[in-house]
PDB file of C-alpha atoms and ligand atoms in Angstrom:
ATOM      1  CA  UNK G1494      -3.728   0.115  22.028  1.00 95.00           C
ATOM      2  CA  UNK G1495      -4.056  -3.657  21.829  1.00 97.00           C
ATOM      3  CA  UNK G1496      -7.739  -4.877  20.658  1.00 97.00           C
ATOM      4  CA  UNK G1497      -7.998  -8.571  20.992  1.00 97.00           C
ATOM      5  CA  UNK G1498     -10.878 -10.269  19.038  1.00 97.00           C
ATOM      6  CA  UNK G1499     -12.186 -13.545  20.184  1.00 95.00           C
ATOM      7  CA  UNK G1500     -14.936 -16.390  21.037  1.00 91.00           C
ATOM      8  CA  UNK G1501     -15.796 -18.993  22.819  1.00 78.00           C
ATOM      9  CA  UNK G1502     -16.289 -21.223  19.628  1.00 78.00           C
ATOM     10  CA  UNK G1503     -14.698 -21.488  16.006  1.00 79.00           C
ATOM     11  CA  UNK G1504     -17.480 -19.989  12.806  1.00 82.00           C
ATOM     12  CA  UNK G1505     -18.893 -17.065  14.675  1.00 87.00           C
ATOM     13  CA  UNK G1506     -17.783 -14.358  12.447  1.00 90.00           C
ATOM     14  CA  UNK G1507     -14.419 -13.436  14.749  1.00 93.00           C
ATOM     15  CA  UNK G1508     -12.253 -13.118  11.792  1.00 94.00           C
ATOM     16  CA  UNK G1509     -15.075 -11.261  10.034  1.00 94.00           C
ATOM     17  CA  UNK G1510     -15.156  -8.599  13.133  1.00 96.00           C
ATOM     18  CA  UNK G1511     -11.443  -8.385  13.296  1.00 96.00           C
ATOM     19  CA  UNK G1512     -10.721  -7.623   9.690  1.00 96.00           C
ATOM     20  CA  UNK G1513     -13.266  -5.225   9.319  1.00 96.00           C
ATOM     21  CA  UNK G1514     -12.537  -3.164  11.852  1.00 97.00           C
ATOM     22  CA  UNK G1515      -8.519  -3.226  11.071  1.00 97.00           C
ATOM     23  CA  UNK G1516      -9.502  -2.240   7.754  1.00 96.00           C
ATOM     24  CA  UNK G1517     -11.988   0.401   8.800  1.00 96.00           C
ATOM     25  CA  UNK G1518      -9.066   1.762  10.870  1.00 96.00           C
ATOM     26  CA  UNK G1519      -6.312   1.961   8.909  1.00 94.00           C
ATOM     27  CA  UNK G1520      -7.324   4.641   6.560  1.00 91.00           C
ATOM     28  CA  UNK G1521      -6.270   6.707   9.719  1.00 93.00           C
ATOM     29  CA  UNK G1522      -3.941   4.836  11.822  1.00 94.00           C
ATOM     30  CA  UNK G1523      -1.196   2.947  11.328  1.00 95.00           C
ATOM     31  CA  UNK G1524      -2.435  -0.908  12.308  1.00 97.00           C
ATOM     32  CA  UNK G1525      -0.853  -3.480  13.262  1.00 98.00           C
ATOM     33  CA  UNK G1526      -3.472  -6.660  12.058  1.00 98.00           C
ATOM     34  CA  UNK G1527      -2.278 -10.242  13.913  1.00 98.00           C
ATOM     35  CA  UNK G1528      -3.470 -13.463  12.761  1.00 98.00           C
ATOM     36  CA  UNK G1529      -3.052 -15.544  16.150  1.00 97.00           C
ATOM     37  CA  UNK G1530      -5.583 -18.061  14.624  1.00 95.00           C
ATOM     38  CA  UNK G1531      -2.461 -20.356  13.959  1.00 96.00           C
ATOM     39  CA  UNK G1532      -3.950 -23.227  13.215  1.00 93.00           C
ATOM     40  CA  UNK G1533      -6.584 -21.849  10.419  1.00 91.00           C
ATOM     41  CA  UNK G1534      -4.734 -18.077   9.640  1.00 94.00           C
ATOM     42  CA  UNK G1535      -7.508 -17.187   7.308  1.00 93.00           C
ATOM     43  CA  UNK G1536      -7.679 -13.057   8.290  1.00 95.00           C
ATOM     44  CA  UNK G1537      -5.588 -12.655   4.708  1.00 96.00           C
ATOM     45  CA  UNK G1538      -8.621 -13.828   2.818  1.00 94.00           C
ATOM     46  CA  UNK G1539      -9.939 -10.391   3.425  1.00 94.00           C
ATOM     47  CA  UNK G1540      -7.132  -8.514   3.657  1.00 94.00           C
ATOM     48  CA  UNK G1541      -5.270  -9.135   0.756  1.00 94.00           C
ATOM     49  CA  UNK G1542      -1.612  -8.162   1.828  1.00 96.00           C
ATOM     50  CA  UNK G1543       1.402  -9.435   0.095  1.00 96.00           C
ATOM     51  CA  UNK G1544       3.307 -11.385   2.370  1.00 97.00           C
ATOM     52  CA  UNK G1545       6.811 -10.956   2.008  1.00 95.00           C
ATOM     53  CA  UNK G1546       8.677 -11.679   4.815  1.00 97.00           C
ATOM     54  CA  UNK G1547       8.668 -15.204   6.328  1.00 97.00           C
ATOM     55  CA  UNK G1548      10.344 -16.637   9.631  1.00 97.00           C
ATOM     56  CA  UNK G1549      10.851 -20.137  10.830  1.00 97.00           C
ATOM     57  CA  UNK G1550       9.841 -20.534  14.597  1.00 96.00           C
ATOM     58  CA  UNK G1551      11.611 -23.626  16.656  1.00 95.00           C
ATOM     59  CA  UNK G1552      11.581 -23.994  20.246  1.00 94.00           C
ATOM     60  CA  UNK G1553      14.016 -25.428  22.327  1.00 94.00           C
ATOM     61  CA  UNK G1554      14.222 -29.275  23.282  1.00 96.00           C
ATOM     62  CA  UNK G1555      16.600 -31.655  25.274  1.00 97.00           C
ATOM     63  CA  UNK G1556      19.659 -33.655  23.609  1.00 96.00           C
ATOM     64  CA  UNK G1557      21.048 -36.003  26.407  1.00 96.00           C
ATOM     65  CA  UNK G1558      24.535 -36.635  26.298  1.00 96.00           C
ATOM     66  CA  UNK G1559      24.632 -40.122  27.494  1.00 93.00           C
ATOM     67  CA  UNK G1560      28.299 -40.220  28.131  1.00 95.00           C
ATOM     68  CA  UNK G1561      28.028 -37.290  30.745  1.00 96.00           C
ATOM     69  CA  UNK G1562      24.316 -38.519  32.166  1.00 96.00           C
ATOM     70  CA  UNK G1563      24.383 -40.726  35.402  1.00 96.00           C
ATOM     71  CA  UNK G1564      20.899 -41.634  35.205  1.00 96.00           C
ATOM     72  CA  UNK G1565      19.944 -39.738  38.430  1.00 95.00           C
ATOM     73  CA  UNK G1566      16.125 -39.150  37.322  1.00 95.00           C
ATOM     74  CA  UNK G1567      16.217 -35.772  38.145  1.00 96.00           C
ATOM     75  CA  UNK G1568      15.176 -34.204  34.593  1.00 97.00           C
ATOM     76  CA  UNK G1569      12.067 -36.419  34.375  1.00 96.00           C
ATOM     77  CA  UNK G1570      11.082 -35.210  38.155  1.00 96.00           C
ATOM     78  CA  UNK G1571      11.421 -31.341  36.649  1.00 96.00           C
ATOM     79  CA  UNK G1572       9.712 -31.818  33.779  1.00 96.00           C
ATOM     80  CA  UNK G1573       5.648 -30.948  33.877  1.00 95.00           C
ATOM     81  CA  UNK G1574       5.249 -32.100  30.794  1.00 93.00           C
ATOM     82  CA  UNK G1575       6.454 -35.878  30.763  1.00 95.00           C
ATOM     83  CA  UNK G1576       8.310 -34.958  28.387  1.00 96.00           C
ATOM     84  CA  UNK G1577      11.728 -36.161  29.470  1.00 97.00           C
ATOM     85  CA  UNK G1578      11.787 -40.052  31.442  1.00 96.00           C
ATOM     86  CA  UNK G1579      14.358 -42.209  32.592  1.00 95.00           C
ATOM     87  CA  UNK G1580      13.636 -45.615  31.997  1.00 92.00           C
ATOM     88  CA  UNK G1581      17.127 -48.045  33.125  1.00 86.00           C
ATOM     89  CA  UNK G1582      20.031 -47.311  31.573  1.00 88.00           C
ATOM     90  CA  UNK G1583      18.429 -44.395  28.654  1.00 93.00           C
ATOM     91  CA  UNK G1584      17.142 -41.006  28.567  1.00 95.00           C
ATOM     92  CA  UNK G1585      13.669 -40.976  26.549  1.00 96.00           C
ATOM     93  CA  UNK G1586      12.488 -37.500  25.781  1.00 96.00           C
ATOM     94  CA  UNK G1587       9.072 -37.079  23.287  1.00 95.00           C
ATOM     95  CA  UNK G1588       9.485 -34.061  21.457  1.00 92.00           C
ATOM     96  CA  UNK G1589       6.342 -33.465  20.695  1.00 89.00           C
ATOM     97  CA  UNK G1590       5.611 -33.128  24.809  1.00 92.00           C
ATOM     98  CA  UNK G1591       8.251 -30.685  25.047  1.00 94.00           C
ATOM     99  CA  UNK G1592       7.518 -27.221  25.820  1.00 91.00           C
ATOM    100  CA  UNK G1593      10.430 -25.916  25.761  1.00 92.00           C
ATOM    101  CA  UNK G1594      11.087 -24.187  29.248  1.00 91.00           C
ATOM    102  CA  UNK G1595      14.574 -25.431  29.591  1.00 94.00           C
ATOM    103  CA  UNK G1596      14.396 -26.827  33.237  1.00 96.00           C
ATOM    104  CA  UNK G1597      15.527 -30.112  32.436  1.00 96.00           C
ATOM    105  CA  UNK G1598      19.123 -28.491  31.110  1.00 96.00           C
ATOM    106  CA  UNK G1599      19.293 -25.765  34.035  1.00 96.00           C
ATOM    107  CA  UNK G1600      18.862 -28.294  36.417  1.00 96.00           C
ATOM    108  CA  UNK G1601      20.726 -31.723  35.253  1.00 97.00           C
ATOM    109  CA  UNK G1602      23.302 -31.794  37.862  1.00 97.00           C
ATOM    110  CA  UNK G1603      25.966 -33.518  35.309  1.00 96.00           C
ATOM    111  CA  UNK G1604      25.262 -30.576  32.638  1.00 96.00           C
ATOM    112  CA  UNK G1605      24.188 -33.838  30.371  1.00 97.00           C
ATOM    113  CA  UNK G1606      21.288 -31.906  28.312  1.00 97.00           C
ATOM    114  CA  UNK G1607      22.172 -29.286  25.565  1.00 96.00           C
ATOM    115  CA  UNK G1608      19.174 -28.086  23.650  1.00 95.00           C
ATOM    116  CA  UNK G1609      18.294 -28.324  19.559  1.00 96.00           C
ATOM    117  CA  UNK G1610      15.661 -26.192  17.724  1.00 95.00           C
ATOM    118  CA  UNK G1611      12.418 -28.158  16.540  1.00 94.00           C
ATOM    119  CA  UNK G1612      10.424 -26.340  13.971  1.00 95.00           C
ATOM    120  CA  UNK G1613       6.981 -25.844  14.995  1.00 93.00           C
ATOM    121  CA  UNK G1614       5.539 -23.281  11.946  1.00 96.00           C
ATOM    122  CA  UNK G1615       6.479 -20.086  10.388  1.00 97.00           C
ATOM    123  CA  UNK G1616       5.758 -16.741  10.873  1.00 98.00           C
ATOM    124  CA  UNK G1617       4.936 -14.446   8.037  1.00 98.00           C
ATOM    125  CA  UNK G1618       4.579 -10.638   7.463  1.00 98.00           C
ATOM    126  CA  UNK G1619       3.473  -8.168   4.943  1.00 97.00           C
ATOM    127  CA  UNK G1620       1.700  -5.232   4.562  1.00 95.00           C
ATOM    128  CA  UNK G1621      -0.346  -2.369   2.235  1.00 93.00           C
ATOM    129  CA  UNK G1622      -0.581   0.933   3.099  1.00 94.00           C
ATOM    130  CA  UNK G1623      -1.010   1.664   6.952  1.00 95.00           C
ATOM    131  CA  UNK G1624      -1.868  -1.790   7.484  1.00 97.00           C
ATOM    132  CA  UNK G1625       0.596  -4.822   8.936  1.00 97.00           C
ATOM    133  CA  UNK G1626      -0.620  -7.857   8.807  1.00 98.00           C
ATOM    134  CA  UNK G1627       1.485 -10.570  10.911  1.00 98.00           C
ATOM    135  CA  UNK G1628      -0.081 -14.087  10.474  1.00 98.00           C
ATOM    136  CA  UNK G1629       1.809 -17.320  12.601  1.00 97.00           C
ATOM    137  CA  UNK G1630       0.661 -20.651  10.699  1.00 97.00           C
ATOM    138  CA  UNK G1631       1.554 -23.873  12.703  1.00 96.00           C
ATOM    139  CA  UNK G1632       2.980 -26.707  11.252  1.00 94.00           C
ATOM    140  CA  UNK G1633       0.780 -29.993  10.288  1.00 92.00           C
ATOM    141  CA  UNK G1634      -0.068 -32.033  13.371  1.00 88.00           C
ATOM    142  CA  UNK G1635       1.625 -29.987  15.651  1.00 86.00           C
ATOM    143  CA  UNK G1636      -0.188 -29.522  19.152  1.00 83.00           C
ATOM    144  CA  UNK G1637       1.558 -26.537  21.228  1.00 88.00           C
ATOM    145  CA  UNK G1638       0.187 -23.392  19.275  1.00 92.00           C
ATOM    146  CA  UNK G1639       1.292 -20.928  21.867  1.00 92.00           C
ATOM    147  CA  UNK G1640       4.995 -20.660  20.803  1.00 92.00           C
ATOM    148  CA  UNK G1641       4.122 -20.021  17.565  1.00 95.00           C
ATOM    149  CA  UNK G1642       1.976 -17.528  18.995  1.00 96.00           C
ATOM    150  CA  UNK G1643       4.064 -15.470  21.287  1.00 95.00           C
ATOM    151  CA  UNK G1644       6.430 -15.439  18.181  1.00 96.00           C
ATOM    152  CA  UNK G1645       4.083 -13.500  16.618  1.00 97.00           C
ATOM    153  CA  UNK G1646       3.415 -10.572  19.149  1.00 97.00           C
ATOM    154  CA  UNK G1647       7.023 -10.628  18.980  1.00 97.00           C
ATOM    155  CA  UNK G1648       6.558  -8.234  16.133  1.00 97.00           C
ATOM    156  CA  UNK G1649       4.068  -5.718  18.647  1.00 97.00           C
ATOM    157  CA  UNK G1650       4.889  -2.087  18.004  1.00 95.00           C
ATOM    158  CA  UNK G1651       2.955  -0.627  21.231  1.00 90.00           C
ATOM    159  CA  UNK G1652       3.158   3.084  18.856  1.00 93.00           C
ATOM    160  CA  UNK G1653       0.545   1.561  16.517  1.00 95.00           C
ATOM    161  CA  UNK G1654      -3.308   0.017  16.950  1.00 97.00           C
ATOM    162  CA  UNK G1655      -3.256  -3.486  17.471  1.00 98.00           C
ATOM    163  CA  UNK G1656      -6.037  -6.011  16.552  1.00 98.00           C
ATOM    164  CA  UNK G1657      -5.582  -9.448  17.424  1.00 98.00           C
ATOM    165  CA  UNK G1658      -7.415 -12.632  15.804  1.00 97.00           C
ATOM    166  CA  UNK G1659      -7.385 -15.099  18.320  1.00 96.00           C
ATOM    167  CA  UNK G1660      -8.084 -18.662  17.737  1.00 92.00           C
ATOM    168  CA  UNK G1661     -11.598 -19.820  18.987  1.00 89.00           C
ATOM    169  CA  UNK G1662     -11.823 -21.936  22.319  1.00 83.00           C
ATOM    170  CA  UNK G1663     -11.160 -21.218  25.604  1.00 81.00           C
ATOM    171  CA  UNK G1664      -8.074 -22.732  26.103  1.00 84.00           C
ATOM    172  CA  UNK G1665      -3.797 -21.972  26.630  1.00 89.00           C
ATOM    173  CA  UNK G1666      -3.415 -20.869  23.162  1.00 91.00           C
ATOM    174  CA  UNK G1667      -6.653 -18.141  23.894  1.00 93.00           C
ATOM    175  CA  UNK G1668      -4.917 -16.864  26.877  1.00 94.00           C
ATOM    176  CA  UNK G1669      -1.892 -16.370  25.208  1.00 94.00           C
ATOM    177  CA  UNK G1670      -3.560 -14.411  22.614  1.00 96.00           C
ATOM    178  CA  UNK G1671      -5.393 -12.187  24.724  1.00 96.00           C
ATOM    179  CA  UNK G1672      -2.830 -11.647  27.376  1.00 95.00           C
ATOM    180  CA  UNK G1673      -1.910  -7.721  27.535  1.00 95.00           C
ATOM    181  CA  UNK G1674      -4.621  -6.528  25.450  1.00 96.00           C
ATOM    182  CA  UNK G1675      -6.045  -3.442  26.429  1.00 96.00           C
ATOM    183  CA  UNK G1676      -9.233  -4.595  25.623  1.00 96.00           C
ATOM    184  CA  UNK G1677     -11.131  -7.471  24.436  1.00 96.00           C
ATOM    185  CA  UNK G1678     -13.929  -8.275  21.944  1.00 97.00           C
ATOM    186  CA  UNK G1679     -16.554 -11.050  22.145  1.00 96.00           C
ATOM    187  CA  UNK G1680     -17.737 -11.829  19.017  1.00 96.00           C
ATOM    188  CA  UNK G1681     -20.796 -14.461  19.848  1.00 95.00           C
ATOM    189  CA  UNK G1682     -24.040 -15.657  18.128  1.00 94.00           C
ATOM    190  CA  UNK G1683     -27.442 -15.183  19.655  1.00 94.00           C
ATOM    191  CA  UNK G1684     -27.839 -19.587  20.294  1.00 92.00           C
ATOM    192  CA  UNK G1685     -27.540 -21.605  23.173  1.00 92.00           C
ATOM    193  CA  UNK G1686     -24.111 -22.742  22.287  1.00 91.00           C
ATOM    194  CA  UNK G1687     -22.943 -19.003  21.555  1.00 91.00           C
ATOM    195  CA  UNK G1688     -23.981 -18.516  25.101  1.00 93.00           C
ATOM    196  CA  UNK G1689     -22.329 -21.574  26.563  1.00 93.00           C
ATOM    197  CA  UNK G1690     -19.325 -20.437  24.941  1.00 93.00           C
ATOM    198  CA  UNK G1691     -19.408 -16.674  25.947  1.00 94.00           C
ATOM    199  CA  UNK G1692     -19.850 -17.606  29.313  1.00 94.00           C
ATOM    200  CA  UNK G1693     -17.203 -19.344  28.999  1.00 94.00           C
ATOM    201  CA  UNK G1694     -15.007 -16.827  27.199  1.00 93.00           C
ATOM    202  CA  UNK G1695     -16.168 -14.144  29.589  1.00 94.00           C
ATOM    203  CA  UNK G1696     -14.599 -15.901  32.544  1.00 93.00           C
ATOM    204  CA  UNK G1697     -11.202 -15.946  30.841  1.00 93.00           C
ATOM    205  CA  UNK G1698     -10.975 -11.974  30.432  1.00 94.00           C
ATOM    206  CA  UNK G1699     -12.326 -11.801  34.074  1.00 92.00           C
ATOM    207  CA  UNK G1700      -9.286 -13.562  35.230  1.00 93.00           C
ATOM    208  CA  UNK G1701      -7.224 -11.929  32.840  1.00 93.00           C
ATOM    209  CA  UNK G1702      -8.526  -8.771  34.099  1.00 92.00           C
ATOM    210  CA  UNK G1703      -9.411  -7.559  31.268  1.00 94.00           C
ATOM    211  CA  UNK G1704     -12.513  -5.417  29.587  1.00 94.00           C
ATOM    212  CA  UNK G1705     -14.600  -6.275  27.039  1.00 95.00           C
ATOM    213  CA  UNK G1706     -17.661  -6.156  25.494  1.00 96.00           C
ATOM    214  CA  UNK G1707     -20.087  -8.473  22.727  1.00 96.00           C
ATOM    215  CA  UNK G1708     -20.286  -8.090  19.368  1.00 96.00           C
ATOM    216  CA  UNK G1709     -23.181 -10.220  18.488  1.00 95.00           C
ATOM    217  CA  UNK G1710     -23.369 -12.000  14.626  1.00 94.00           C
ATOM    218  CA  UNK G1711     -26.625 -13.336  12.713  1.00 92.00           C
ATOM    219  CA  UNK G1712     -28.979 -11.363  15.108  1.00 92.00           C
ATOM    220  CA  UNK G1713     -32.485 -13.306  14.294  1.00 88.00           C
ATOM    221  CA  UNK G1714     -30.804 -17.032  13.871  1.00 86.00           C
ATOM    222  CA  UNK G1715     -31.338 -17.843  17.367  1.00 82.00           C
ATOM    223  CA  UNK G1716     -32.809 -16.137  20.893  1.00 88.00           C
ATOM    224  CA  UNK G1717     -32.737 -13.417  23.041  1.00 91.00           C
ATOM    225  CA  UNK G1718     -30.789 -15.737  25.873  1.00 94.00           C
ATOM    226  CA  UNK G1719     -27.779 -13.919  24.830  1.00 94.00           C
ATOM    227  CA  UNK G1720     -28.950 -10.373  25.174  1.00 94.00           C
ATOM    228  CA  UNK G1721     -30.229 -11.155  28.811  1.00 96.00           C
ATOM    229  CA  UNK G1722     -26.593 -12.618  29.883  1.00 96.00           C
ATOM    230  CA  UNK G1723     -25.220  -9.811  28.668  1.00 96.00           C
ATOM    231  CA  UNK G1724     -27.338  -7.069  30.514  1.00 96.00           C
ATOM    232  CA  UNK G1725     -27.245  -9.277  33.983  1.00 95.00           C
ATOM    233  CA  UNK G1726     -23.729  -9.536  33.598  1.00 93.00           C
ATOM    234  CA  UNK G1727     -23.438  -5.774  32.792  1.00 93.00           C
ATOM    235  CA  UNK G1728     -21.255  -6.659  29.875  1.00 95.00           C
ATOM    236  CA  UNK G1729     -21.876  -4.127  26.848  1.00 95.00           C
ATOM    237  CA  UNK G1730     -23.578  -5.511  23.538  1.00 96.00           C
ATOM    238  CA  UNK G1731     -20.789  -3.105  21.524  1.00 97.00           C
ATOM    239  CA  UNK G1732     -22.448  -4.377  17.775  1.00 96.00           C
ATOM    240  CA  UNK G1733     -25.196  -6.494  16.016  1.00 96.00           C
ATOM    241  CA  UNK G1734     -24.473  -7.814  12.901  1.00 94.00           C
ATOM    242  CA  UNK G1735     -27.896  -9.293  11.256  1.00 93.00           C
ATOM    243  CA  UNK G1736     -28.206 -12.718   9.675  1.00 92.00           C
ATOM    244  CA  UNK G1737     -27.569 -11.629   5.953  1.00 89.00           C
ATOM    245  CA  UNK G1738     -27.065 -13.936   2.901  1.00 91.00           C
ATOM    246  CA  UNK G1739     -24.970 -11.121   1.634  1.00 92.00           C
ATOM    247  CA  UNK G1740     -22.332 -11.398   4.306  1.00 92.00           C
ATOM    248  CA  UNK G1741     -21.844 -14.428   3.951  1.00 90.00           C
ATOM    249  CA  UNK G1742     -21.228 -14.211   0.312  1.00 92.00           C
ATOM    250  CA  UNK G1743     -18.938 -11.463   0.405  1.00 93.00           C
ATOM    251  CA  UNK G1744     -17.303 -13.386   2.690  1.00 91.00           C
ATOM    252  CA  UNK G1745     -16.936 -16.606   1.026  1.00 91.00           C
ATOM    253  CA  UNK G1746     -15.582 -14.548  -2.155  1.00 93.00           C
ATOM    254  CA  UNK G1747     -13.180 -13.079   0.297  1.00 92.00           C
ATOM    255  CA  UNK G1748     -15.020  -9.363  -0.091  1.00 93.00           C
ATOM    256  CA  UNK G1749     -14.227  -7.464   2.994  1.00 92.00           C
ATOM    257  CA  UNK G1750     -17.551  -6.494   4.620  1.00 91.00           C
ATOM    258  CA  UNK G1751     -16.620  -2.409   4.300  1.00 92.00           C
ATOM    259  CA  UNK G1752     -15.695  -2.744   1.118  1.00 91.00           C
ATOM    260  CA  UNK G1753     -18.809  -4.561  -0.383  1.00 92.00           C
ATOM    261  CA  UNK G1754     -21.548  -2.789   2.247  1.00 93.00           C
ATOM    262  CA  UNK G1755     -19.548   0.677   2.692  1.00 93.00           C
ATOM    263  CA  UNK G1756     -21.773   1.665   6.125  1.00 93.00           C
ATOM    264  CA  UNK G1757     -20.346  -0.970   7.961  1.00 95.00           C
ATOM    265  CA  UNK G1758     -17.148   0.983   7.549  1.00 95.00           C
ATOM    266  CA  UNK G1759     -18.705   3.756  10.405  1.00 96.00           C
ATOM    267  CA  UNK G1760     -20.309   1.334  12.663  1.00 96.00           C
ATOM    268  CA  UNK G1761     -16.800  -0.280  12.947  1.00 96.00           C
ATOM    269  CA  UNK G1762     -15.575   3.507  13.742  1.00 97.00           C
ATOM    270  CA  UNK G1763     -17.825   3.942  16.201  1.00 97.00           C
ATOM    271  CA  UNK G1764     -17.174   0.673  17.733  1.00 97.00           C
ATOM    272  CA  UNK G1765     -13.683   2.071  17.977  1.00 97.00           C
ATOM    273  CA  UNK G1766     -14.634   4.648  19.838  1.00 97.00           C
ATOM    274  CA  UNK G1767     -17.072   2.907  22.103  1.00 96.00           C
ATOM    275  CA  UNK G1768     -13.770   0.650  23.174  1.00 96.00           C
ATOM    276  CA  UNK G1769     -11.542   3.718  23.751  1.00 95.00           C
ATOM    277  CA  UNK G1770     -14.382   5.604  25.627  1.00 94.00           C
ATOM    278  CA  UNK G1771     -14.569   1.968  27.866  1.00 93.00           C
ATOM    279  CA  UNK G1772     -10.860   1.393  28.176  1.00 92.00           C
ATOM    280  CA  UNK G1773     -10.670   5.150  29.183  1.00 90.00           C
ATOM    281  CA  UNK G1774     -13.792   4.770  32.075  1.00 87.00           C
ATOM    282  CA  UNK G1775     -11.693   2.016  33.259  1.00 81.00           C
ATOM    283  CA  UNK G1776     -14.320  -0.604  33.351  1.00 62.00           C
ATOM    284  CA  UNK G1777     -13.822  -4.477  33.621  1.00 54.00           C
ATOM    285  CA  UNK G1778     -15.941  -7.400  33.731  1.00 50.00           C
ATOM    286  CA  UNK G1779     -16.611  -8.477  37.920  1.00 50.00           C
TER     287      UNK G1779
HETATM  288  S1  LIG B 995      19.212 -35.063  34.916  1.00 73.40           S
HETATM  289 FE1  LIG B 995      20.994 -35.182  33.553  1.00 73.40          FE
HETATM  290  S2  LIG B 995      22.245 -36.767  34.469  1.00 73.40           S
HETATM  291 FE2  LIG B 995      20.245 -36.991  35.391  1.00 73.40          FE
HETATM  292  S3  LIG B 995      19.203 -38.484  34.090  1.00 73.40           S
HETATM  293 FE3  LIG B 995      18.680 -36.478  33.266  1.00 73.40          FE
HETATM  294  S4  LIG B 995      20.217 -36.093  31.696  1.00 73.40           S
HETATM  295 FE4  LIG B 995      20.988 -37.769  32.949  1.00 73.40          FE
HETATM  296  S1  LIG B 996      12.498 -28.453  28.171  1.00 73.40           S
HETATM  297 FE1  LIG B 996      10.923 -28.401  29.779  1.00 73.40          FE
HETATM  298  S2  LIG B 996       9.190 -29.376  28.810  1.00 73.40           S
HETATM  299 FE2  LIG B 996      10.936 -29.922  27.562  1.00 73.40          FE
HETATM  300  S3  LIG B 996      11.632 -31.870  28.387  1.00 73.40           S
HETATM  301 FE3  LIG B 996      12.790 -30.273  29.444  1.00 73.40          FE
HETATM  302  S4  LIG B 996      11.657 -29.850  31.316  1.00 73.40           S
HETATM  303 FE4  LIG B 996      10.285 -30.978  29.929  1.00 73.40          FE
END
């Protein structure tokens, strides 16, 4: 089973709900915990695995061989990315526009383009006890997150429980986060712009087909504007954390929630078994 944990904006307690309830879990089940948050891979604060296994992850970009190339055009015509131009008599490609899908090579007609590796970040791996963490970190300044990503569910083992961190937003590296999880969780807070955002978020899993359901952080900080979306939208409100200085703290000293307020250890059980009991009714977001 493949949990996916995510929001519409960065700071709304996603890591918090991820780690807790990969920790809550894997007293009992083997767990795999992925950091897809490659940009800010922070679930480790709480987790506290030794990582021990590291991978470098490249992708794929165009080296013209200008003695074979006739200057026909046609790479920078493939390419979606303007990544690859002809400009007279030279073959311009900008590496850092590349995604590395290869069309340019497949379809050069003069078999001009061979392909070189360009780092992009590292995936790492370690774990304690039943629990795997696999955390991608990309590289300084880098834009395209989603290879660095899909390296990282690389490393899926469909036998185990999954929970994904995925990075906040909306956007390509979300989707390739939360694409093929069984079931995703909305982790929101109860303010306009948690709203905005869930709305937002919401829409993705729609078109992703897939279900979820709102976990709700600092209950009392805002309104009830969230609640209401939720019920008209039929979307389940699966947990309510409150607005508590002491969460915060144990966060910020890198205390995981069940181990510094032990109940939240069975809420996170039963919001296991809320999600299985949903993913097993079949239900989706319309
Ligand atoms: S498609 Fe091949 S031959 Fe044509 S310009 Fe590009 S590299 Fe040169
Ligand atoms: S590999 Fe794809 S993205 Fe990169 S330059 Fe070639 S066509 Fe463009």
């Amino acid at each position: 089973m493949i949990i996916s944990v995510a929001s519409g904006k960065g700071g709304t307690g996603k890591t918090l709900v991820a780690t807790s309830l990969a920790l809550s879990l894997s007293d009992d089940y083997k767990l795999q915990l992925l950091d897809c948050d490659v940009e800010e891979p922070n679930a480790n604060i709480l987790v506290h695995v030794a990582i021990n296994k590291s991978q470098l992850v490249y992708i794929p970009i165009p080296k013209v061989d200008e003695a074979k190339c006739t200057y026909c055009g046609k790479c920078g015509e493939v390419c979606a990315y303007n990544a690859i131009a002809v400009v007279k008599e030279k073959v311009l490609v900008f590496p850092e526009l590349c995604h590395g899908c290869g069309a340019c090579s497949y379809l050069c007609p003069e078999s001009a383009i061979s392909e070189e590796g360009r780092e992009m970040g590292v995936v790492e791996r370690g774990d304690s006890g039943n629990l795997e963490l696999i955390q991608g970190k990309i590289n300084v300044g880098e834009a395209m997150a989603p290879p660095v990503i899909r390296e990282v569910k690389k490393y899926i083992d469909p036998a185990n429980i999954v929970i994904i961190d995925v990075p906040p937003g909306t956007s390509c590296p979300v989707v390739e986060a939360v694409k093929g999880s069984d079931f995703c969780l909305l982790v929101t807070e109860p303010t306009p712009f948690g709203l905005n955002d869930l709305a937002l978020a919401v829409e993705v899993v729609k078109k992703l087909g897939i279900p979820c359901g709102v976990v709700i952080n600092r209950v009392g900080v805002g309104n009830q504007e969230v609640e209401q979306y939720c019920h008209r939208e039929k979307i389940p409100i699966l947990l309510r954390i409150p607005l508590d200085r002491n969460i915060g703290m144990l966060y910020s000293q890198g205390i995981p929630l069940i181990e510094g307020v032990p109940r939240w250890r069975e809420e996170f059980l039963r919001l296991f078994q809320d999600i299985k009991d949903i993913i097993a009714a079949g239900w989706a977001a319309k």
